[in-house]
mmCIF file of C-alpha atoms in Angstrom:
data_model
loop_
_atom_site.group_PDB
_atom_site.id
_atom_site.type_symbol
_atom_site.label_atom_id
_atom_site.label_comp_id
_atom_site.label_asym_id
_atom_site.label_seq_id
_atom_site.Cartn_x
_atom_site.Cartn_y
_atom_site.Cartn_z
ATOM 1 C CA UNK A 1 86.030 115.722 97.184
ATOM 2 C CA UNK A 2 83.701 115.468 100.224
ATOM 3 C CA UNK A 3 80.770 113.284 99.163
ATOM 4 C CA UNK A 4 78.267 115.252 101.336
ATOM 5 C CA UNK A 5 78.909 118.735 100.168
ATOM 6 C CA UNK A 6 81.025 120.889 97.944
ATOM 7 C CA UNK A 7 79.889 124.157 99.717
ATOM 8 C CA UNK A 8 78.104 125.157 102.840
ATOM 9 C CA UNK A 9 74.565 126.779 102.834
ATOM 10 C CA UNK A 10 75.954 130.341 103.258
ATOM 11 C CA UNK A 11 78.656 130.229 100.645
ATOM 12 C CA UNK A 12 77.200 130.392 97.135
ATOM 13 C CA UNK A 13 76.838 133.647 95.301
ATOM 14 C CA UNK A 14 76.320 134.758 91.689
ATOM 15 C CA UNK A 15 79.943 133.942 91.007
ATOM 16 C CA UNK A 16 79.094 130.170 91.242
ATOM 17 C CA UNK A 17 76.081 130.384 88.602
ATOM 18 C CA UNK A 18 75.967 127.300 86.454
ATOM 19 C CA UNK A 19 78.223 125.449 88.950
ATOM 20 C CA UNK A 20 77.230 121.844 89.852
ATOM 21 C CA UNK A 21 77.183 121.624 93.614
ATOM 22 C CA UNK A 22 76.232 119.323 96.501
ATOM 23 C CA UNK A 23 74.743 120.613 99.783
ATOM 24 C CA UNK A 24 73.787 118.899 102.901
ATOM 25 C CA UNK A 25 71.683 120.162 105.773
ATOM 26 C CA UNK A 26 68.257 120.350 107.454
ATOM 27 C CA UNK A 27 65.029 121.047 105.646
ATOM 28 C CA UNK A 28 64.221 124.342 107.248
ATOM 29 C CA UNK A 29 61.095 125.266 105.450
ATOM 30 C CA UNK A 30 59.241 124.354 102.259
ATOM 31 C CA UNK A 31 56.717 126.038 100.020
ATOM 32 C CA UNK A 32 54.609 124.152 97.495
ATOM 33 C CA UNK A 33 53.633 126.105 94.444
ATOM 34 C CA UNK A 34 52.066 123.172 92.535
ATOM 35 C CA UNK A 35 54.466 122.596 89.667
ATOM 36 C CA UNK A 36 57.329 123.831 91.785
ATOM 37 C CA UNK A 37 58.471 123.073 95.220
ATOM 38 C CA UNK A 38 60.798 125.471 97.086
ATOM 39 C CA UNK A 39 62.785 124.418 100.114
ATOM 40 C CA UNK A 40 65.157 126.252 102.405
ATOM 41 C CA UNK A 41 68.119 124.045 103.303
ATOM 42 C CA UNK A 42 69.831 124.984 106.519
ATOM 43 C CA UNK A 43 73.191 124.181 108.045
ATOM 44 C CA UNK A 44 75.391 125.765 110.714
ATOM 45 C CA UNK A 45 76.437 128.593 108.221
ATOM 46 C CA UNK A 46 73.127 129.752 106.833
ATOM 47 C CA UNK A 47 70.382 129.112 104.394
ATOM 48 C CA UNK A 48 70.203 128.241 100.597
ATOM 49 C CA UNK A 49 66.978 128.086 98.611
ATOM 50 C CA UNK A 50 66.515 125.068 96.443
ATOM 51 C CA UNK A 51 63.834 124.594 93.760
ATOM 52 C CA UNK A 52 62.549 121.258 92.175
ATOM 53 C CA UNK A 53 60.033 120.788 89.417
ATOM 54 C CA UNK A 54 57.231 118.223 89.756
ATOM 55 C CA UNK A 55 58.575 116.067 86.837
ATOM 56 C CA UNK A 56 61.761 115.356 88.769
ATOM 57 C CA UNK A 57 61.824 111.883 90.150
ATOM 58 C CA UNK A 58 63.013 113.262 93.494
ATOM 59 C CA UNK A 59 59.908 115.458 93.759
ATOM 60 C CA UNK A 60 57.861 113.122 95.765
ATOM 61 C CA UNK A 61 60.731 112.615 98.281
ATOM 62 C CA UNK A 62 60.905 116.275 98.991
ATOM 63 C CA UNK A 63 57.225 116.629 98.896
ATOM 64 C CA UNK A 64 56.653 114.166 101.772
ATOM 65 C CA UNK A 65 59.735 115.119 103.820
ATOM 66 C CA UNK A 66 58.887 116.763 107.048
ATOM 67 C CA UNK A 67 60.753 119.875 108.479
ATOM 68 C CA UNK A 68 64.242 119.006 110.005
ATOM 69 C CA UNK A 69 64.724 116.082 107.686
ATOM 70 C CA UNK A 70 68.420 115.862 106.847
ATOM 71 C CA UNK A 71 69.046 115.984 103.052
ATOM 72 C CA UNK A 72 71.873 115.790 100.600
ATOM 73 C CA UNK A 73 70.939 117.797 97.546
ATOM 74 C CA UNK A 74 72.851 117.715 94.208
ATOM 75 C CA UNK A 75 71.998 120.504 91.689
ATOM 76 C CA UNK A 76 73.087 123.417 89.746
ATOM 77 C CA UNK A 77 73.384 127.063 90.871
ATOM 78 C CA UNK A 78 70.970 129.394 89.112
ATOM 79 C CA UNK A 79 70.187 133.010 89.227
ATOM 80 C CA UNK A 80 66.879 133.860 91.019
ATOM 81 C CA UNK A 81 64.348 135.615 88.722
ATOM 82 C CA UNK A 82 63.962 139.270 89.092
ATOM 83 C CA UNK A 83 61.852 140.279 92.132
ATOM 84 C CA UNK A 84 62.435 137.099 93.993
ATOM 85 C CA UNK A 85 65.868 138.030 95.461
ATOM 86 C CA UNK A 86 66.290 137.930 99.227
ATOM 87 C CA UNK A 87 68.874 140.486 100.115
ATOM 88 C CA UNK A 88 68.715 139.578 103.814
ATOM 89 C CA UNK A 89 70.596 136.245 102.859
ATOM 90 C CA UNK A 90 74.092 135.834 101.568
ATOM 91 C CA UNK A 91 72.754 133.491 99.087
ATOM 92 C CA UNK A 92 69.653 135.614 98.356
ATOM 93 C CA UNK A 93 70.411 136.162 94.632
ATOM 94 C CA UNK A 94 70.807 132.470 93.657
ATOM 95 C CA UNK A 95 69.077 129.192 94.205
ATOM 96 C CA UNK A 96 69.811 125.487 93.525
ATOM 97 C CA UNK A 97 68.013 123.822 90.666
ATOM 98 C CA UNK A 98 67.602 120.312 92.253
ATOM 99 C CA UNK A 99 68.815 117.391 90.151
ATOM 100 C CA UNK A 100 68.712 114.684 92.887
ATOM 101 C CA UNK A 101 67.981 114.209 96.609
ATOM 102 C CA UNK A 102 69.119 111.778 99.207
ATOM 103 C CA UNK A 103 67.526 111.557 102.505
ATOM 104 C CA UNK A 104 70.161 111.113 105.177
ATOM 105 C CA UNK A 105 67.803 111.120 108.126
ATOM 106 C CA UNK A 106 64.031 111.332 108.195
ATOM 107 C CA UNK A 107 62.226 113.493 110.733
ATOM 108 C CA UNK A 108 59.003 112.706 112.420
ATOM 109 C CA UNK A 109 56.363 115.342 113.469
ATOM 110 C CA UNK A 110 58.223 117.838 115.667
ATOM 111 C CA UNK A 111 57.101 118.556 119.291
ATOM 112 C CA UNK A 112 58.263 122.288 118.630
ATOM 113 C CA UNK A 113 59.072 123.799 115.266
ATOM 114 C CA UNK A 114 62.508 125.196 114.605
ATOM 115 C CA UNK A 115 61.459 127.703 112.156
ATOM 116 C CA UNK A 116 60.058 131.093 113.525
ATOM 117 C CA UNK A 117 60.324 132.928 116.829
ATOM 118 C CA UNK A 118 57.517 131.446 118.817
ATOM 119 C CA UNK A 119 57.836 131.303 122.566
ATOM 120 C CA UNK A 120 57.614 127.793 124.175
ATOM 121 C CA UNK A 121 57.501 126.682 127.831
ATOM 122 C CA UNK A 122 60.991 126.229 129.277
ATOM 123 C CA UNK A 123 60.214 122.505 130.225
ATOM 124 C CA UNK A 124 59.429 121.855 126.497
ATOM 125 C CA UNK A 125 62.567 123.593 125.358
ATOM 126 C CA UNK A 126 64.773 121.747 127.855
ATOM 127 C CA UNK A 127 63.222 118.344 127.039
ATOM 128 C CA UNK A 128 63.944 118.851 123.279
ATOM 129 C CA UNK A 129 67.089 120.846 123.708
ATOM 130 C CA UNK A 130 68.536 119.589 120.427
ATOM 131 C CA UNK A 131 65.668 121.208 118.618
ATOM 132 C CA UNK A 132 65.784 124.383 120.838
ATOM 133 C CA UNK A 133 69.497 124.882 119.927
ATOM 134 C CA UNK A 134 68.699 124.609 116.197
ATOM 135 C CA UNK A 135 66.579 127.745 116.438
ATOM 136 C CA UNK A 136 68.242 130.854 115.001
ATOM 137 C CA UNK A 137 68.428 132.881 118.197
ATOM 138 C CA UNK A 138 69.708 130.021 120.287
ATOM 139 C CA UNK A 139 72.128 128.952 117.679
ATOM 140 C CA UNK A 140 73.422 132.472 117.406
ATOM 141 C CA UNK A 141 73.805 132.761 121.197
ATOM 142 C CA UNK A 142 75.964 129.579 121.337
ATOM 143 C CA UNK A 143 78.197 130.896 118.631
ATOM 144 C CA UNK A 144 78.451 134.263 120.342
ATOM 145 C CA UNK A 145 79.432 132.511 123.616
ATOM 146 C CA UNK A 146 82.260 130.662 121.738
ATOM 147 C CA UNK A 147 83.494 133.851 120.113
ATOM 148 C CA UNK A 148 83.438 135.831 123.422
ATOM 149 C CA UNK A 149 85.458 133.168 125.223
ATOM 150 C CA UNK A 150 87.950 132.957 122.334
ATOM 151 C CA UNK A 151 88.278 136.730 122.397
ATOM 152 C CA UNK A 152 88.830 136.814 126.134
ATOM 153 C CA UNK A 153 91.468 134.132 125.847
ATOM 154 C CA UNK A 154 93.230 136.101 123.055
ATOM 155 C CA UNK A 155 93.097 139.373 125.069
ATOM 156 C CA UNK A 156 94.439 137.854 128.215
ATOM 157 C CA UNK A 157 97.329 136.295 126.410
ATOM 158 C CA UNK A 158 98.200 139.724 124.803
ATOM 159 C CA UNK A 159 98.093 141.260 128.263
ATOM 160 C CA UNK A 160 100.887 138.851 129.253
ATOM 161 C CA UNK A 161 98.762 136.214 131.192
ATOM 162 C CA UNK A 162 99.161 132.421 130.683
ATOM 163 C CA UNK A 163 96.286 129.980 131.012
ATOM 164 C CA UNK A 164 96.556 127.104 133.487
ATOM 165 C CA UNK A 165 94.007 124.332 134.106
ATOM 166 C CA UNK A 166 93.205 123.365 137.634
ATOM 167 C CA UNK A 167 91.798 120.122 139.024
ATOM 168 C CA UNK A 168 88.002 119.496 139.194
ATOM 169 C CA UNK A 169 88.164 116.708 141.875
ATOM 170 C CA UNK A 170 89.430 118.172 145.052
ATOM 171 C CA UNK A 171 88.931 118.287 148.726
ATOM 172 C CA UNK A 172 86.139 120.284 150.380
ATOM 173 C CA UNK A 173 86.935 123.934 151.227
ATOM 174 C CA UNK A 174 84.775 126.522 153.074
ATOM 175 C CA UNK A 175 83.188 128.827 150.451
ATOM 176 C CA UNK A 176 79.951 130.743 150.196
ATOM 177 C CA UNK A 177 77.687 127.775 149.283
ATOM 178 C CA UNK A 178 77.494 123.913 149.843
ATOM 179 C CA UNK A 179 79.863 121.634 147.788
ATOM 180 C CA UNK A 180 78.811 119.049 145.215
ATOM 181 C CA UNK A 181 80.216 115.735 146.464
ATOM 182 C CA UNK A 182 81.376 112.908 144.389
ATOM 183 C CA UNK A 183 81.929 109.491 146.113
ATOM 184 C CA UNK A 184 85.366 107.901 145.917
ATOM 185 C CA UNK A 185 85.418 104.357 144.410
ATOM 186 C CA UNK A 186 88.851 103.595 145.892
ATOM 187 C CA UNK A 187 88.122 105.035 149.309
ATOM 188 C CA UNK A 188 84.664 103.934 150.254
ATOM 189 C CA UNK A 189 82.903 106.294 152.605
ATOM 190 C CA UNK A 190 84.973 109.357 151.386
ATOM 191 C CA UNK A 191 84.108 112.021 148.917
ATOM 192 C CA UNK A 192 85.632 114.359 146.489
ATOM 193 C CA UNK A 193 84.221 117.914 146.171
ATOM 194 C CA UNK A 194 83.706 119.860 142.974
ATOM 195 C CA UNK A 195 85.425 123.210 143.285
ATOM 196 C CA UNK A 196 83.168 126.284 144.016
ATOM 197 C CA UNK A 197 86.145 128.275 142.453
ATOM 198 C CA UNK A 198 89.766 127.416 141.708
ATOM 199 C CA UNK A 199 90.804 129.435 144.742
ATOM 200 C CA UNK A 200 93.317 127.160 146.314
ATOM 201 C CA UNK A 201 94.924 125.882 143.156
ATOM 202 C CA UNK A 202 95.437 129.318 141.665
ATOM 203 C CA UNK A 203 97.042 130.510 144.896
ATOM 204 C CA UNK A 204 99.298 127.516 144.716
ATOM 205 C CA UNK A 205 100.206 128.555 141.117
ATOM 206 C CA UNK A 206 101.023 132.087 142.223
ATOM 207 C CA UNK A 207 103.167 131.263 145.218
ATOM 208 C CA UNK A 208 105.039 128.885 142.877
ATOM 209 C CA UNK A 209 106.278 131.830 140.921
ATOM 210 C CA UNK A 210 103.966 131.931 137.881
ATOM 211 C CA UNK A 211 103.456 135.729 137.391
ATOM 212 C CA UNK A 212 100.090 136.123 135.651
ATOM 213 C CA UNK A 213 97.389 133.421 135.610
ATOM 214 C CA UNK A 214 93.983 133.204 134.083
ATOM 215 C CA UNK A 215 91.428 130.462 133.466
ATOM 216 C CA UNK A 216 87.957 130.282 132.024
ATOM 217 C CA UNK A 217 87.006 128.251 135.075
ATOM 218 C CA UNK A 218 84.043 125.945 135.733
ATOM 219 C CA UNK A 219 82.530 126.514 139.196
ATOM 220 C CA UNK A 220 80.172 124.294 141.140
ATOM 221 C CA UNK A 221 77.867 125.394 143.891
ATOM 222 C CA UNK A 222 75.066 123.488 145.457
ATOM 223 C CA UNK A 223 72.682 126.457 145.744
ATOM 224 C CA UNK A 224 69.335 127.559 144.398
ATOM 225 C CA UNK A 225 69.070 128.816 140.883
ATOM 226 C CA UNK A 226 69.656 132.521 140.090
ATOM 227 C CA UNK A 227 68.190 134.398 137.182
ATOM 228 C CA UNK A 228 71.599 135.081 135.638
ATOM 229 C CA UNK A 229 73.116 131.547 135.912
ATOM 230 C CA UNK A 230 72.321 127.928 135.637
ATOM 231 C CA UNK A 231 71.654 126.035 138.858
ATOM 232 C CA UNK A 232 74.719 124.520 140.369
ATOM 233 C CA UNK A 233 77.326 125.426 137.873
ATOM 234 C CA UNK A 234 78.673 128.469 135.842
ATOM 235 C CA UNK A 235 81.923 129.631 134.194
ATOM 236 C CA UNK A 236 83.982 132.586 135.251
ATOM 237 C CA UNK A 237 87.017 134.495 134.088
ATOM 238 C CA UNK A 238 89.544 133.815 136.967
ATOM 239 C CA UNK A 239 92.737 135.717 137.109
ATOM 240 C CA UNK A 240 95.662 136.499 139.426
ATOM 241 C CA UNK A 241 98.590 138.814 139.208
ATOM 242 C CA UNK A 242 101.911 139.091 141.021
ATOM 243 C CA UNK A 243 103.668 142.246 142.347
ATOM 244 C CA UNK A 244 100.813 144.605 141.408
ATOM 245 C CA UNK A 245 98.633 147.196 143.016
ATOM 246 C CA UNK A 246 94.906 147.825 142.912
ATOM 247 C CA UNK A 247 95.356 150.159 139.902
ATOM 248 C CA UNK A 248 97.040 147.350 137.836
ATOM 249 C CA UNK A 249 94.165 144.990 138.370
ATOM 250 C CA UNK A 250 91.601 147.780 137.470
ATOM 251 C CA UNK A 251 93.556 148.487 134.229
ATOM 252 C CA UNK A 252 93.579 144.866 133.101
ATOM 253 C CA UNK A 253 89.878 144.352 133.779
ATOM 254 C CA UNK A 254 88.930 147.712 132.324
ATOM 255 C CA UNK A 255 90.845 147.143 129.076
ATOM 256 C CA UNK A 256 89.453 143.602 128.624
ATOM 257 C CA UNK A 257 85.766 144.615 129.267
ATOM 258 C CA UNK A 258 85.836 147.749 127.161
ATOM 259 C CA UNK A 259 87.420 145.851 124.213
ATOM 260 C CA UNK A 260 84.936 143.005 124.790
ATOM 261 C CA UNK A 261 81.840 145.229 124.532
ATOM 262 C CA UNK A 262 83.222 147.119 121.617
ATOM 263 C CA UNK A 263 83.766 143.961 119.720
ATOM 264 C CA UNK A 264 80.520 142.226 120.601
ATOM 265 C CA UNK A 265 77.814 144.825 121.479
ATOM 266 C CA UNK A 266 75.980 147.091 119.243
ATOM 267 C CA UNK A 267 74.954 149.190 122.194
ATOM 268 C CA UNK A 268 76.605 152.614 122.721
ATOM 269 C CA UNK A 269 78.988 152.747 125.681
ATOM 270 C CA UNK A 270 78.418 155.645 127.984
ATOM 271 C CA UNK A 271 82.216 155.961 128.752
ATOM 272 C CA UNK A 272 85.475 154.874 127.306
ATOM 273 C CA UNK A 273 86.735 154.472 130.843
ATOM 274 C CA UNK A 274 85.052 152.922 133.927
ATOM 275 C CA UNK A 275 83.585 155.757 136.018
ATOM 276 C CA UNK A 276 85.151 155.860 139.520
ATOM 277 C CA UNK A 277 82.566 156.322 142.136
ATOM 278 C CA UNK A 278 83.229 156.056 145.851
ATOM 279 C CA UNK A 279 80.831 154.087 148.022
ATOM 280 C CA UNK A 280 79.786 157.170 149.878
ATOM 281 C CA UNK A 281 79.071 159.037 146.677
ATOM 282 C CA UNK A 282 77.194 156.120 145.231
ATOM 283 C CA UNK A 283 74.953 155.757 148.235
ATOM 284 C CA UNK A 284 74.271 159.487 148.433
ATOM 285 C CA UNK A 285 73.522 159.964 144.683
ATOM 286 C CA UNK A 286 71.764 156.718 143.872
ATOM 287 C CA UNK A 287 70.789 154.999 147.181
ATOM 288 C CA UNK A 288 72.740 151.795 146.237
ATOM 289 C CA UNK A 289 76.249 150.599 145.871
ATOM 290 C CA UNK A 290 75.436 149.199 142.362
ATOM 291 C CA UNK A 291 73.796 152.123 140.586
ATOM 292 C CA UNK A 292 72.457 151.929 136.964
ATOM 293 C CA UNK A 293 74.238 154.978 135.353
ATOM 294 C CA UNK A 294 71.830 154.986 132.485
ATOM 295 C CA UNK A 295 69.294 156.248 134.998
ATOM 296 C CA UNK A 296 69.136 160.122 134.865
ATOM 297 C CA UNK A 297 67.591 160.389 138.322
ATOM 298 C CA UNK A 298 70.090 161.583 140.865
ATOM 299 C CA UNK A 299 69.380 161.841 144.571
ATOM 300 C CA UNK A 300 70.049 165.413 145.748
ATOM 301 C CA UNK A 301 71.041 166.621 149.248
ATOM 302 C CA UNK A 302 68.683 169.358 150.568
ATOM 303 C CA UNK A 303 69.211 169.137 154.352
ATOM 304 C CA UNK A 304 70.609 172.674 154.781
ATOM 305 C CA UNK A 305 67.672 174.142 152.892
ATOM 306 C CA UNK A 306 65.329 173.082 155.788
ATOM 307 C CA UNK A 307 67.296 175.375 158.265
ATOM 308 C CA UNK A 308 65.997 178.442 156.439
ATOM 309 C CA UNK A 309 63.364 180.666 157.953
ATOM 310 C CA UNK A 310 61.370 180.938 154.606
ATOM 311 C CA UNK A 311 60.880 177.099 154.516
ATOM 312 C CA UNK A 312 57.728 176.452 156.537
ATOM 313 C CA UNK A 313 57.514 172.720 156.256
ATOM 314 C CA UNK A 314 57.589 172.176 160.007
ATOM 315 C CA UNK A 315 57.530 168.351 160.119
ATOM 316 C CA UNK A 316 60.869 168.016 158.129
ATOM 317 C CA UNK A 317 62.380 171.136 159.987
ATOM 318 C CA UNK A 318 61.828 169.452 163.351
ATOM 319 C CA UNK A 319 63.345 166.191 162.155
ATOM 320 C CA UNK A 320 66.386 168.042 160.652
ATOM 321 C CA UNK A 321 66.914 169.757 164.109
ATOM 322 C CA UNK A 322 67.010 166.233 165.676
ATOM 323 C CA UNK A 323 69.702 165.047 163.218
ATOM 324 C CA UNK A 324 67.736 163.869 160.248
ATOM 325 C CA UNK A 325 68.672 164.558 156.674
ATOM 326 C CA UNK A 326 66.502 165.546 153.634
ATOM 327 C CA UNK A 327 67.214 164.301 150.160
ATOM 328 C CA UNK A 328 65.203 164.537 147.003
ATOM 329 C CA UNK A 329 64.647 162.940 143.496
ATOM 330 C CA UNK A 330 63.834 165.158 140.595
ATOM 331 C CA UNK A 331 61.498 164.004 137.766
ATOM 332 C CA UNK A 332 61.687 166.060 134.626
ATOM 333 C CA UNK A 333 58.756 167.706 132.872
ATOM 334 C CA UNK A 334 55.883 166.355 135.007
ATOM 335 C CA UNK A 335 53.619 169.316 135.054
ATOM 336 C CA UNK A 336 50.982 167.577 132.798
ATOM 337 C CA UNK A 337 51.043 164.304 134.890
ATOM 338 C CA UNK A 338 47.798 163.403 136.629
ATOM 339 C CA UNK A 339 47.436 163.440 140.353
ATOM 340 C CA UNK A 340 47.377 159.619 140.226
ATOM 341 C CA UNK A 341 50.954 159.616 138.941
ATOM 342 C CA UNK A 342 52.186 161.165 142.183
ATOM 343 C CA UNK A 343 49.763 159.325 144.412
ATOM 344 C CA UNK A 344 50.856 155.950 142.950
ATOM 345 C CA UNK A 345 54.558 156.806 143.627
ATOM 346 C CA UNK A 346 53.764 157.765 147.123
ATOM 347 C CA UNK A 347 51.646 154.665 147.641
ATOM 348 C CA UNK A 348 54.251 152.326 146.169
ATOM 349 C CA UNK A 349 56.874 153.823 148.447
ATOM 350 C CA UNK A 350 54.651 153.098 151.441
ATOM 351 C CA UNK A 351 54.042 149.566 150.204
ATOM 352 C CA UNK A 352 57.906 149.021 150.283
ATOM 353 C CA UNK A 353 58.043 150.011 153.946
ATOM 354 C CA UNK A 354 58.624 153.721 153.830
ATOM 355 C CA UNK A 355 56.590 156.339 155.509
ATOM 356 C CA UNK A 356 55.804 157.985 152.187
ATOM 357 C CA UNK A 357 57.281 160.735 149.974
ATOM 358 C CA UNK A 358 56.379 164.492 150.026
ATOM 359 C CA UNK A 359 56.235 166.000 146.637
ATOM 360 C CA UNK A 360 55.463 169.169 144.740
ATOM 361 C CA UNK A 361 55.771 170.454 141.072
ATOM 362 C CA UNK A 362 57.642 173.718 140.334
ATOM 363 C CA UNK A 363 55.413 176.194 138.373
ATOM 364 C CA UNK A 364 55.601 179.767 137.288
ATOM 365 C CA UNK A 365 52.573 182.063 137.325
ATOM 366 C CA UNK A 366 54.330 185.335 137.476
ATOM 367 C CA UNK A 367 56.200 184.146 140.524
ATOM 368 C CA UNK A 368 57.904 180.627 141.003
ATOM 369 C CA UNK A 369 55.496 178.494 142.997
ATOM 370 C CA UNK A 370 55.319 174.927 144.351
ATOM 371 C CA UNK A 371 52.155 172.999 143.294
ATOM 372 C CA UNK A 372 51.102 170.017 145.293
ATOM 373 C CA UNK A 373 50.632 168.793 148.849
ATOM 374 C CA UNK A 374 53.741 170.526 150.237
ATOM 375 C CA UNK A 375 54.459 173.185 147.641
ATOM 376 C CA UNK A 376 52.839 175.923 149.694
ATOM 377 C CA UNK A 377 55.519 175.520 152.506
ATOM 378 C CA UNK A 378 58.301 176.951 150.301
ATOM 379 C CA UNK A 379 58.890 180.525 149.453
ATOM 380 C CA UNK A 380 59.913 181.599 145.921
ATOM 381 C CA UNK A 381 63.587 182.143 147.027
ATOM 382 C CA UNK A 382 63.743 178.702 148.614
ATOM 383 C CA UNK A 383 62.236 177.132 145.414
ATOM 384 C CA UNK A 384 64.877 178.881 143.279
ATOM 385 C CA UNK A 385 67.549 177.571 145.582
ATOM 386 C CA UNK A 386 66.126 174.031 145.083
ATOM 387 C CA UNK A 387 66.136 174.493 141.374
ATOM 388 C CA UNK A 388 69.765 175.684 141.459
ATOM 389 C CA UNK A 389 70.989 172.739 143.683
ATOM 390 C CA UNK A 390 68.938 170.064 141.888
ATOM 391 C CA UNK A 391 69.373 171.413 138.307
ATOM 392 C CA UNK A 392 65.487 171.473 138.094
ATOM 393 C CA UNK A 393 63.412 173.532 135.839
ATOM 394 C CA UNK A 394 59.742 174.876 135.613
ATOM 395 C CA UNK A 395 57.612 171.876 135.177
ATOM 396 C CA UNK A 396 59.727 169.418 137.011
ATOM 397 C CA UNK A 397 58.678 167.615 140.224
ATOM 398 C CA UNK A 398 60.524 167.158 143.490
ATOM 399 C CA UNK A 399 60.138 164.075 145.693
ATOM 400 C CA UNK A 400 61.294 164.536 149.281
ATOM 401 C CA UNK A 401 62.295 162.050 151.989
ATOM 402 C CA UNK A 402 63.508 162.790 155.410
ATOM 403 C CA UNK A 403 65.035 160.610 158.139
ATOM 404 C CA UNK A 404 68.264 158.934 159.096
ATOM 405 C CA UNK A 405 70.846 158.517 156.352
ATOM 406 C CA UNK A 406 70.608 154.797 155.998
ATOM 407 C CA UNK A 407 66.732 154.990 155.912
ATOM 408 C CA UNK A 408 66.981 157.693 153.247
ATOM 409 C CA UNK A 409 69.352 155.736 151.036
ATOM 410 C CA UNK A 410 66.975 152.841 151.208
ATOM 411 C CA UNK A 411 63.775 154.849 150.704
ATOM 412 C CA UNK A 412 64.888 156.803 147.707
ATOM 413 C CA UNK A 413 66.611 153.780 146.039
ATOM 414 C CA UNK A 414 63.007 152.271 145.524
ATOM 415 C CA UNK A 415 61.198 155.162 143.868
ATOM 416 C CA UNK A 416 64.315 155.966 141.781
ATOM 417 C CA UNK A 417 64.099 152.471 140.286
ATOM 418 C CA UNK A 418 60.409 152.722 139.712
ATOM 419 C CA UNK A 419 60.398 156.317 138.365
ATOM 420 C CA UNK A 420 62.888 155.542 135.681
ATOM 421 C CA UNK A 421 60.519 152.896 134.233
ATOM 422 C CA UNK A 422 57.529 155.219 133.935
#
């Protein structure tokens, strides 16, 4: 029998009541009730509550032990009294009646507590990383990372890929960033480079006849930090396939990513298949080649409308005659928004470098009318046409931009991003 534990701290249930057990772990939290001392013992797997009476010879040991002290506890599994169960824990219906305690490692006063969800400065967290990683959220994230990588590896093998490891010390190759250099001991004055990606080696594998390659590859790039990766290094799923077309690559990545999110994310997926959007369509509808499809705001084409005689917005009409285009963003149910809402959007667009946005709200007072700075320039028929083209309703507002296509894509991508946050 293992001398440090018979069970882990997430394993004991009512089935083990009256069983003598040994647990080892960290003192997560303690609560002194005078005659009784309750402690939560934590290990990688979870928490178990332990209780000791003040007449136990080990009571003073636990009483003076600080959080994160490593303990070995021997005791008996007992049922918690009615009303004290914690159903959020697997072990929430039992506790350990402590018989003896052995301190495996004493802890001093902590620079940052492990218990709780407090925020701490990043420099403190990195300096005491061993404590930071004990916190529940961080511990859970590391476990998730391991499970995700294991899942990817399993899926790729099922899809017929084989995993190959490529060298880390290599010669320098032109990539998108600077290399990290490692001096060679045997060749003074010469240097190895750490790979920015396994590009050359995986291509060597493929031309050697290995049909499907993948690797969870470390990449090293001497560049400034980014918000979504550590400075200098990151891991990527790297894959190659022989005798395939673009659709084959799409199918592999789509299958992998959909299965990955279904297994590890609680968020609802918008589609069971990746939407296919051409570059032209993406730029026209969203003003960007990386649209957020959760955003209900779609950019609409209205250029032809400004060729009508019943549209009197002369500034835009003149621009359209000279080759400009007009596009719009529709914001739903904004009839009760204050004037400051519209002015702030217009002001914000100007701050980003645009010339501003024309806007009006569609109202109905007998006839369909446009309320706002430019609403008066549109007839009822033209407003109905806008409503039809833009899927707009009474109470919605229209933001308009006019100019060259590239300018419009840029201008409308800014307020679209801001409007979805309001």
